[in-house]
mmCIF file of N, CA, C and O in Angstrom:
data_model
loop_
_atom_site.group_PDB
_atom_site.id
_atom_site.type_symbol
_atom_site.label_atom_id
_atom_site.label_comp_id
_atom_site.label_asym_id
_atom_site.label_seq_id
_atom_site.Cartn_x
_atom_site.Cartn_y
_atom_site.Cartn_z
ATOM 1 N N UNK A 11 115.918 109.459 69.513
ATOM 2 C CA UNK A 11 114.599 108.709 70.288
ATOM 3 C C UNK A 11 114.565 107.701 71.367
ATOM 4 O O UNK A 11 115.420 106.633 70.909
ATOM 5 N N UNK A 12 113.967 107.985 71.947
ATOM 6 C CA UNK A 12 113.919 106.702 73.094
ATOM 7 C C UNK A 12 112.586 106.460 73.686
ATOM 8 O O UNK A 12 111.698 106.792 72.750
ATOM 9 N N UNK A 13 112.423 105.381 74.578
ATOM 10 C CA UNK A 13 111.373 104.773 74.790
ATOM 11 C C UNK A 13 110.100 106.033 74.832
ATOM 12 O O UNK A 13 108.718 105.303 74.252
ATOM 13 N N UNK A 14 109.898 107.381 75.292
ATOM 14 C CA UNK A 14 108.773 108.101 74.975
ATOM 15 C C UNK A 14 108.671 108.991 74.338
ATOM 16 O O UNK A 14 107.846 109.529 73.637
ATOM 17 N N UNK A 15 109.209 108.780 73.276
ATOM 18 C CA UNK A 15 109.589 109.430 71.752
ATOM 19 C C UNK A 15 111.130 110.440 71.762
ATOM 20 O O UNK A 15 111.689 110.061 72.348
ATOM 21 N N UNK A 16 110.903 111.605 71.397
ATOM 22 C CA UNK A 16 111.956 112.770 71.807
ATOM 23 C C UNK A 16 111.560 113.475 72.632
ATOM 24 O O UNK A 16 110.542 113.072 73.631
ATOM 25 N N UNK A 17 112.210 114.286 73.548
ATOM 26 C CA UNK A 17 112.804 115.084 74.490
ATOM 27 C C UNK A 17 111.319 115.671 74.820
ATOM 28 O O UNK A 17 110.809 115.786 75.931
ATOM 29 N N UNK A 18 110.890 116.280 73.729
ATOM 30 C CA UNK A 18 109.378 117.298 74.134
ATOM 31 C C UNK A 18 108.099 116.425 74.654
ATOM 32 O O UNK A 18 107.152 116.718 75.592
ATOM 33 N N UNK A 19 108.321 114.997 73.898
ATOM 34 C CA UNK A 19 106.964 114.149 74.165
ATOM 35 C C UNK A 19 107.489 113.692 75.452
ATOM 36 O O UNK A 19 106.453 113.274 76.651
ATOM 37 N N UNK A 20 108.740 112.800 75.846
ATOM 38 C CA UNK A 20 109.018 112.509 77.485
ATOM 39 C C UNK A 20 108.813 113.591 78.200
ATOM 40 O O UNK A 20 108.205 113.145 79.105
ATOM 41 N N UNK A 21 109.451 114.955 78.073
ATOM 42 C CA UNK A 21 108.864 116.000 79.070
ATOM 43 C C UNK A 21 107.579 116.223 79.849
ATOM 44 O O UNK A 21 106.829 116.279 80.404
ATOM 45 N N UNK A 22 106.461 115.854 78.476
ATOM 46 C CA UNK A 22 104.930 116.056 78.465
ATOM 47 C C UNK A 22 104.332 114.832 79.623
ATOM 48 O O UNK A 22 103.752 115.034 80.317
ATOM 49 N N UNK A 23 105.081 113.958 79.219
ATOM 50 C CA UNK A 23 104.643 112.795 79.563
ATOM 51 C C UNK A 23 105.031 112.624 81.216
ATOM 52 O O UNK A 23 103.863 112.323 82.032
ATOM 53 N N UNK A 24 105.954 113.109 81.400
ATOM 54 C CA UNK A 24 106.816 113.451 82.627
ATOM 55 C C UNK A 24 105.568 114.000 83.699
ATOM 56 O O UNK A 24 105.569 113.846 84.869
ATOM 57 N N UNK A 25 105.081 115.221 83.060
ATOM 58 C CA UNK A 25 104.724 116.115 83.326
ATOM 59 C C UNK A 25 102.972 115.748 83.612
ATOM 60 O O UNK A 25 102.824 116.191 84.938
ATOM 61 N N UNK A 26 102.666 115.168 83.102
ATOM 62 C CA UNK A 26 101.485 114.589 83.247
ATOM 63 C C UNK A 26 101.255 113.039 84.393
ATOM 64 O O UNK A 26 100.373 113.779 85.331
ATOM 65 N N UNK A 27 102.082 113.016 84.761
ATOM 66 C CA UNK A 27 102.503 111.920 85.420
ATOM 67 C C UNK A 27 102.489 112.490 86.706
ATOM 68 O O UNK A 27 101.899 112.253 87.759
ATOM 69 N N UNK A 28 103.244 113.336 86.979
ATOM 70 C CA UNK A 28 103.353 114.220 88.317
ATOM 71 C C UNK A 28 102.062 115.044 88.566
ATOM 72 O O UNK A 28 101.889 115.006 89.653
ATOM 73 N N UNK A 29 101.453 115.561 87.780
ATOM 74 C CA UNK A 29 99.823 116.240 87.628
ATOM 75 C C UNK A 29 99.186 115.231 88.247
ATOM 76 O O UNK A 29 98.512 115.576 89.098
ATOM 77 N N UNK A 30 99.148 113.981 87.880
ATOM 78 C CA UNK A 30 98.613 112.934 88.239
ATOM 79 C C UNK A 30 98.877 112.530 89.772
ATOM 80 O O UNK A 30 97.844 112.392 90.575
ATOM 81 N N UNK A 31 99.850 112.828 89.810
ATOM 82 C CA UNK A 31 100.364 112.104 91.662
ATOM 83 C C UNK A 31 100.156 113.085 92.631
ATOM 84 O O UNK A 31 99.291 113.144 93.268
ATOM 85 N N UNK A 32 99.949 114.290 91.840
ATOM 86 C CA UNK A 32 99.806 115.406 92.706
ATOM 87 C C UNK A 32 98.251 115.423 92.809
ATOM 88 O O UNK A 32 98.154 116.041 94.028
ATOM 89 N N UNK A 33 97.438 115.339 92.252
ATOM 90 C CA UNK A 33 96.236 115.451 91.963
ATOM 91 C C UNK A 33 95.509 114.279 92.995
ATOM 92 O O UNK A 33 94.714 114.667 93.840
ATOM 93 N N UNK A 34 96.425 113.071 92.856
ATOM 94 C CA UNK A 34 95.827 112.050 93.555
ATOM 95 C C UNK A 34 96.106 112.360 95.186
ATOM 96 O O UNK A 34 95.202 111.865 95.979
ATOM 97 N N UNK A 35 97.534 112.543 95.227
ATOM 98 C CA UNK A 35 97.857 112.937 96.783
ATOM 99 C C UNK A 35 97.260 114.174 97.092
ATOM 100 O O UNK A 35 96.439 114.236 98.275
ATOM 101 N N UNK A 36 96.697 115.159 96.602
ATOM 102 C CA UNK A 36 95.716 115.985 97.126
ATOM 103 C C UNK A 36 93.803 115.558 97.352
ATOM 104 O O UNK A 36 93.807 116.001 98.543
ATOM 105 N N UNK A 37 93.705 114.708 96.755
ATOM 106 C CA UNK A 37 92.357 114.057 96.464
ATOM 107 C C UNK A 37 92.716 113.385 97.937
ATOM 108 O O UNK A 37 91.212 113.124 98.896
ATOM 109 N N UNK A 38 93.369 112.592 98.514
ATOM 110 C CA UNK A 38 93.562 111.429 99.374
ATOM 111 C C UNK A 38 93.714 112.222 100.250
ATOM 112 O O UNK A 38 92.911 112.268 101.802
ATOM 113 N N UNK A 39 94.894 113.369 100.633
ATOM 114 C CA UNK A 39 94.703 114.346 101.837
ATOM 115 C C UNK A 39 93.303 115.085 102.470
ATOM 116 O O UNK A 39 92.729 115.018 103.656
ATOM 117 N N UNK A 40 92.897 115.864 101.247
ATOM 118 C CA UNK A 40 91.558 115.978 101.918
ATOM 119 C C UNK A 40 90.151 115.330 101.900
ATOM 120 O O UNK A 40 89.925 116.242 102.536
ATOM 121 N N UNK A 41 90.492 114.203 101.348
ATOM 122 C CA UNK A 41 89.481 113.338 102.076
ATOM 123 C C UNK A 41 89.559 112.926 103.133
ATOM 124 O O UNK A 41 88.802 112.853 104.284
ATOM 125 N N UNK A 42 90.713 112.825 103.494
ATOM 126 C CA UNK A 42 91.143 112.042 105.066
ATOM 127 C C UNK A 42 91.029 113.325 106.036
ATOM 128 O O UNK A 42 90.591 113.404 106.771
ATOM 129 N N UNK A 43 91.321 114.215 105.491
ATOM 130 C CA UNK A 43 91.281 115.656 106.256
ATOM 131 C C UNK A 43 90.026 116.274 106.493
ATOM 132 O O UNK A 43 89.891 116.544 107.513
ATOM 133 N N UNK A 44 89.005 116.102 105.848
ATOM 134 C CA UNK A 44 87.647 116.244 105.930
ATOM 135 C C UNK A 44 87.335 115.147 106.530
ATOM 136 O O UNK A 44 86.564 115.704 107.292
ATOM 137 N N UNK A 45 87.342 114.020 106.546
ATOM 138 C CA UNK A 45 86.519 113.216 107.046
ATOM 139 C C UNK A 45 87.117 113.216 108.912
ATOM 140 O O UNK A 45 86.373 112.933 109.694
ATOM 141 N N UNK A 46 88.070 113.394 108.960
ATOM 142 C CA UNK A 46 88.800 113.778 110.553
ATOM 143 C C UNK A 46 88.189 114.690 110.882
ATOM 144 O O UNK A 46 87.786 114.785 112.116
ATOM 145 N N UNK A 47 88.033 115.938 110.038
ATOM 146 C CA UNK A 47 87.855 117.287 111.180
ATOM 147 C C UNK A 47 86.275 117.586 110.674
ATOM 148 O O UNK A 47 86.428 118.604 111.792
ATOM 149 N N UNK A 48 85.857 117.440 109.702
ATOM 150 C CA UNK A 48 84.926 118.497 109.407
ATOM 151 C C UNK A 48 83.687 117.543 110.309
ATOM 152 O O UNK A 48 83.282 116.647 109.636
ATOM 153 N N UNK A 49 82.679 118.386 110.755
ATOM 154 C CA UNK A 49 81.768 117.940 112.101
ATOM 155 C C UNK A 49 80.297 117.965 111.167
ATOM 156 O O UNK A 49 79.868 117.039 110.971
ATOM 157 N N UNK A 50 80.223 119.034 110.845
ATOM 158 C CA UNK A 50 78.973 119.238 110.536
ATOM 159 C C UNK A 50 79.018 119.765 108.652
ATOM 160 O O UNK A 50 79.622 121.002 108.681
ATOM 161 N N UNK A 51 77.964 119.042 108.349
ATOM 162 C CA UNK A 51 78.640 119.629 106.243
ATOM 163 C C UNK A 51 77.076 121.038 106.136
ATOM 164 O O UNK A 51 77.010 121.262 105.182
ATOM 165 N N UNK A 52 76.325 120.807 107.139
ATOM 166 C CA UNK A 52 75.274 121.699 106.568
ATOM 167 C C UNK A 52 75.741 123.111 107.407
ATOM 168 O O UNK A 52 75.027 124.141 106.088
ATOM 169 N N UNK A 53 76.743 123.643 107.760
ATOM 170 C CA UNK A 53 76.933 124.533 107.799
ATOM 171 C C UNK A 53 77.638 124.941 105.999
ATOM 172 O O UNK A 53 78.359 124.452 106.055
ATOM 173 N N UNK A 54 77.492 126.523 105.617
ATOM 174 C CA UNK A 54 77.911 126.653 104.483
ATOM 175 C C UNK A 54 79.606 126.864 104.963
ATOM 176 O O UNK A 54 80.256 127.095 104.396
ATOM 177 N N UNK A 55 80.152 127.417 105.728
ATOM 178 C CA UNK A 55 81.916 127.545 106.028
ATOM 179 C C UNK A 55 82.251 126.618 107.406
ATOM 180 O O UNK A 55 81.666 126.267 108.322
ATOM 181 N N UNK A 56 83.424 126.313 107.102
ATOM 182 C CA UNK A 56 84.272 125.679 108.718
ATOM 183 C C UNK A 56 83.973 126.482 109.611
ATOM 184 O O UNK A 56 84.460 127.642 109.595
ATOM 185 N N UNK A 57 83.948 126.090 111.305
ATOM 186 C CA UNK A 57 84.006 126.771 112.446
ATOM 187 C C UNK A 57 85.753 127.029 112.273
ATOM 188 O O UNK A 57 86.562 125.991 111.665
ATOM 189 N N UNK A 58 85.785 127.501 113.614
ATOM 190 C CA UNK A 58 87.168 127.660 113.944
ATOM 191 C C UNK A 58 87.616 126.453 113.885
ATOM 192 O O UNK A 58 89.094 126.450 113.846
ATOM 193 N N UNK A 59 87.644 125.485 114.950
ATOM 194 C CA UNK A 59 87.798 124.382 115.434
ATOM 195 C C UNK A 59 88.082 123.253 114.362
ATOM 196 O O UNK A 59 89.322 122.822 114.028
ATOM 197 N N UNK A 60 87.116 123.312 113.328
ATOM 198 C CA UNK A 60 87.348 123.225 111.938
ATOM 199 C C UNK A 60 88.974 123.422 111.175
ATOM 200 O O UNK A 60 89.495 122.001 110.853
ATOM 201 N N UNK A 61 88.733 124.764 111.001
ATOM 202 C CA UNK A 61 89.726 125.256 110.356
ATOM 203 C C UNK A 61 90.918 124.986 111.035
ATOM 204 O O UNK A 61 91.990 124.817 110.696
ATOM 205 N N UNK A 62 91.416 125.044 112.217
ATOM 206 C CA UNK A 62 92.659 124.522 112.749
ATOM 207 C C UNK A 62 92.746 123.215 112.799
ATOM 208 O O UNK A 62 93.656 122.457 112.808
ATOM 209 N N UNK A 63 91.483 121.872 112.901
ATOM 210 C CA UNK A 63 92.149 120.815 112.252
ATOM 211 C C UNK A 63 92.277 120.584 111.261
ATOM 212 O O UNK A 63 93.499 119.453 110.727
ATOM 213 N N UNK A 64 91.502 121.073 110.096
ATOM 214 C CA UNK A 64 92.349 121.171 109.033
ATOM 215 C C UNK A 64 93.540 121.496 108.603
ATOM 216 O O UNK A 64 94.925 120.528 107.647
ATOM 217 N N UNK A 65 94.160 122.805 109.227
ATOM 218 C CA UNK A 65 95.276 122.956 109.024
ATOM 219 C C UNK A 65 96.448 121.763 109.598
ATOM 220 O O UNK A 65 97.660 121.744 108.533
ATOM 221 N N UNK A 66 96.072 121.692 111.147
ATOM 222 C CA UNK A 66 97.290 120.521 111.630
ATOM 223 C C UNK A 66 97.028 119.325 110.600
ATOM 224 O O UNK A 66 98.191 119.005 110.301
ATOM 225 N N UNK A 67 95.990 118.751 109.990
ATOM 226 C CA UNK A 67 95.669 117.508 109.258
ATOM 227 C C UNK A 67 96.760 117.753 107.949
ATOM 228 O O UNK A 67 97.579 116.834 107.683
ATOM 229 N N UNK A 68 96.495 119.068 107.272
ATOM 230 C CA UNK A 68 97.078 119.517 105.997
ATOM 231 C C UNK A 68 98.855 119.286 106.206
ATOM 232 O O UNK A 68 99.729 118.591 105.524
ATOM 233 N N UNK A 69 99.248 119.963 107.383
ATOM 234 C CA UNK A 69 100.765 120.153 107.823
ATOM 235 C C UNK A 69 101.027 118.556 107.983
ATOM 236 O O UNK A 69 102.458 118.447 107.161
ATOM 237 N N UNK A 70 100.588 117.881 109.102
ATOM 238 C CA UNK A 70 101.375 116.629 109.066
ATOM 239 C C UNK A 70 101.566 115.515 107.979
ATOM 240 O O UNK A 70 101.930 114.868 107.751
ATOM 241 N N UNK A 71 99.861 115.587 107.168
ATOM 242 C CA UNK A 71 100.142 114.923 105.960
ATOM 243 C C UNK A 71 100.899 115.111 104.986
ATOM 244 O O UNK A 71 101.960 114.259 104.436
ATOM 245 N N UNK A 72 101.322 116.429 104.811
ATOM 246 C CA UNK A 72 102.674 117.462 103.467
ATOM 247 C C UNK A 72 104.126 116.479 104.865
ATOM 248 O O UNK A 72 104.926 116.407 103.953
ATOM 249 N N UNK A 73 104.249 116.672 105.615
ATOM 250 C CA UNK A 73 105.590 116.240 106.357
ATOM 251 C C UNK A 73 105.368 114.673 106.264
ATOM 252 O O UNK A 73 106.688 114.119 105.909
ATOM 253 N N UNK A 74 104.672 113.963 106.269
ATOM 254 C CA UNK A 74 104.353 112.494 106.188
ATOM 255 C C UNK A 74 104.878 112.056 104.765
ATOM 256 O O UNK A 74 105.694 111.622 104.585
ATOM 257 N N UNK A 75 104.163 112.532 104.249
ATOM 258 C CA UNK A 75 104.998 112.775 102.233
ATOM 259 C C UNK A 75 106.129 112.948 102.176
ATOM 260 O O UNK A 75 106.827 112.370 101.378
ATOM 261 N N UNK A 76 106.874 113.961 102.669
ATOM 262 C CA UNK A 76 107.969 114.419 102.713
ATOM 263 C C UNK A 76 109.065 113.339 103.400
ATOM 264 O O UNK A 76 110.193 112.899 102.479
ATOM 265 N N UNK A 77 108.232 112.555 104.918
ATOM 266 C CA UNK A 77 109.298 112.043 105.088
ATOM 267 C C UNK A 77 109.355 110.812 104.226
ATOM 268 O O UNK A 77 110.411 110.167 104.283
ATOM 269 N N UNK A 78 108.312 110.098 103.666
ATOM 270 C CA UNK A 78 108.396 108.822 103.009
ATOM 271 C C UNK A 78 109.274 109.151 101.431
ATOM 272 O O UNK A 78 110.012 108.300 101.288
ATOM 273 N N UNK A 79 109.130 110.175 101.317
ATOM 274 C CA UNK A 79 109.769 110.888 99.559
ATOM 275 C C UNK A 79 111.331 110.356 99.792
ATOM 276 O O UNK A 79 112.098 110.229 99.391
ATOM 277 N N UNK A 80 111.787 111.058 101.202
ATOM 278 C CA UNK A 80 113.227 111.327 101.265
ATOM 279 C C UNK A 80 113.590 109.838 102.010
ATOM 280 O O UNK A 80 114.790 109.778 101.388
ATOM 281 N N UNK A 81 112.981 109.168 102.620
ATOM 282 C CA UNK A 81 113.213 107.317 103.000
ATOM 283 C C UNK A 81 113.429 106.880 101.552
ATOM 284 O O UNK A 81 114.539 105.888 101.098
ATOM 285 N N UNK A 82 112.400 106.700 100.482
ATOM 286 C CA UNK A 82 112.846 106.177 99.314
ATOM 287 C C UNK A 82 113.504 106.975 98.366
ATOM 288 O O UNK A 82 114.124 105.920 97.791
ATOM 289 N N UNK A 83 113.901 108.153 98.524
ATOM 290 C CA UNK A 83 114.934 108.683 97.894
ATOM 291 C C UNK A 83 116.784 107.982 98.178
ATOM 292 O O UNK A 83 117.327 107.907 97.647
ATOM 293 N N UNK A 84 116.588 107.738 99.842
ATOM 294 C CA UNK A 84 118.273 107.219 99.803
ATOM 295 C C UNK A 84 117.955 105.913 99.644
ATOM 296 O O UNK A 84 119.074 105.506 99.238
ATOM 297 N N UNK A 85 116.586 105.038 99.886
ATOM 298 C CA UNK A 85 117.056 103.665 99.538
ATOM 299 C C UNK A 85 117.499 103.592 97.429
ATOM 300 O O UNK A 85 117.975 102.440 97.664
ATOM 301 N N UNK A 86 116.774 104.187 97.027
ATOM 302 C CA UNK A 86 117.151 105.111 95.620
ATOM 303 C C UNK A 86 118.348 104.781 95.793
ATOM 304 O O UNK A 86 119.350 104.035 94.600
ATOM 305 N N UNK A 87 118.999 105.644 96.121
ATOM 306 C CA UNK A 87 120.393 106.168 95.969
ATOM 307 C C UNK A 87 121.648 105.070 96.641
ATOM 308 O O UNK A 87 122.639 105.010 95.724
ATOM 309 N N UNK A 88 121.119 104.460 97.436
ATOM 310 C CA UNK A 88 122.095 103.074 97.960
ATOM 311 C C UNK A 88 121.687 102.336 97.013
ATOM 312 O O UNK A 88 122.451 101.151 96.615
ATOM 313 N N UNK A 89 120.414 102.007 96.209
ATOM 314 C CA UNK A 89 120.665 100.732 95.566
ATOM 315 C C UNK A 89 121.583 100.869 94.034
ATOM 316 O O UNK A 89 122.275 100.217 93.544
ATOM 317 N N UNK A 90 121.492 102.237 93.792
ATOM 318 C CA UNK A 90 122.309 102.604 92.934
ATOM 319 C C UNK A 90 123.747 102.779 93.095
ATOM 320 O O UNK A 90 124.637 102.151 92.270
ATOM 321 N N UNK A 91 123.652 102.922 94.155
ATOM 322 C CA UNK A 91 125.281 102.906 94.875
ATOM 323 C C UNK A 91 126.059 101.147 94.508
ATOM 324 O O UNK A 91 126.889 100.883 94.102
ATOM 325 N N UNK A 92 125.032 100.703 94.726
ATOM 326 C CA UNK A 92 125.429 99.105 95.279
ATOM 327 C C UNK A 92 125.284 98.671 93.876
ATOM 328 O O UNK A 92 126.104 97.608 93.035
ATOM 329 N N UNK A 93 124.503 99.058 92.924
ATOM 330 C CA UNK A 93 124.763 98.363 91.342
ATOM 331 C C UNK A 93 125.853 99.492 90.690
ATOM 332 O O UNK A 93 126.622 98.433 90.028
ATOM 333 N N UNK A 94 126.332 100.160 90.903
ATOM 334 C CA UNK A 94 127.623 100.886 90.653
ATOM 335 C C UNK A 94 128.406 100.480 90.891
ATOM 336 O O UNK A 94 129.685 100.155 90.120
ATOM 337 N N UNK A 95 128.674 99.585 92.175
ATOM 338 C CA UNK A 95 129.761 98.734 92.759
ATOM 339 C C UNK A 95 129.817 97.234 92.224
ATOM 340 O O UNK A 95 130.632 96.464 92.577
ATOM 341 N N UNK A 96 129.023 97.113 91.352
ATOM 342 C CA UNK A 96 128.892 95.278 90.675
ATOM 343 C C UNK A 96 127.883 94.590 91.503
ATOM 344 O O UNK A 96 127.482 93.237 90.722
ATOM 345 N N UNK A 97 127.261 95.078 92.782
ATOM 346 C CA UNK A 97 126.056 94.134 93.415
ATOM 347 C C UNK A 97 125.147 94.601 92.691
ATOM 348 O O UNK A 97 124.547 95.628 92.455
ATOM 349 N N UNK A 98 124.486 93.097 93.151
ATOM 350 C CA UNK A 98 122.370 92.946 92.019
ATOM 351 C C UNK A 98 122.233 93.544 93.002
ATOM 352 O O UNK A 98 122.397 92.855 94.593
ATOM 353 N N UNK A 99 121.193 94.551 92.790
ATOM 354 C CA UNK A 99 120.015 94.970 93.625
ATOM 355 C C UNK A 99 119.202 93.680 94.369
ATOM 356 O O UNK A 99 118.982 92.826 93.595
ATOM 357 N N UNK A 100 118.834 94.052 95.698
ATOM 358 C CA UNK A 100 118.213 92.712 96.256
ATOM 359 C C UNK A 100 116.844 92.618 95.499
ATOM 360 O O UNK A 100 116.224 93.847 94.683
ATOM 361 N N UNK A 101 116.274 91.881 95.682
ATOM 362 C CA UNK A 101 114.778 91.365 94.404
ATOM 363 C C UNK A 101 113.851 92.020 95.453
ATOM 364 O O UNK A 101 113.853 92.086 96.845
ATOM 365 N N UNK A 102 112.782 92.798 94.723
ATOM 366 C CA UNK A 102 111.677 93.530 95.608
ATOM 367 C C UNK A 102 110.482 93.651 94.766
ATOM 368 O O UNK A 102 110.484 93.418 93.495
ATOM 369 N N UNK A 103 109.281 93.281 95.586
ATOM 370 C CA UNK A 103 107.725 93.344 95.008
ATOM 371 C C UNK A 103 107.726 94.891 94.354
ATOM 372 O O UNK A 103 107.492 95.476 95.111
ATOM 373 N N UNK A 104 107.277 94.912 92.954
ATOM 374 C CA UNK A 104 107.046 96.408 92.947
ATOM 375 C C UNK A 104 105.387 96.944 92.971
ATOM 376 O O UNK A 104 104.791 95.763 93.210
ATOM 377 N N UNK A 105 105.119 97.564 93.794
ATOM 378 C CA UNK A 105 103.636 98.210 94.473
ATOM 379 C C UNK A 105 102.496 98.164 93.122
ATOM 380 O O UNK A 105 103.253 98.509 92.173
ATOM 381 N N UNK A 106 101.585 97.517 93.216
ATOM 382 C CA UNK A 106 100.780 97.773 92.209
ATOM 383 C C UNK A 106 99.811 98.955 92.340
ATOM 384 O O UNK A 106 99.554 99.410 93.807
ATOM 385 N N UNK A 107 99.370 99.594 91.736
ATOM 386 C CA UNK A 107 98.471 100.962 91.759
ATOM 387 C C UNK A 107 96.809 100.428 91.279
ATOM 388 O O UNK A 107 96.601 99.575 90.420
#
């Protein structure tokens, strides 16, 4: 038994965390893109310019998220390599949520 309980408990906890992260990212992305792109909320549908803007905005947001994820992954790999070689990892501040 580990910190999260048995393996199925751990998998469920990880799945919930991933769902929360994805939901948060979607909410931030949709809010940011709507704020930037939607001009009139009185219409029932987006006009062509708004749809194009939202499409580009979502694409750029996802590219930025991927770039950040790749950078963090590389940093994490470097830290693991340093720790494996016996070097202590540098002190860093854990972001607050």
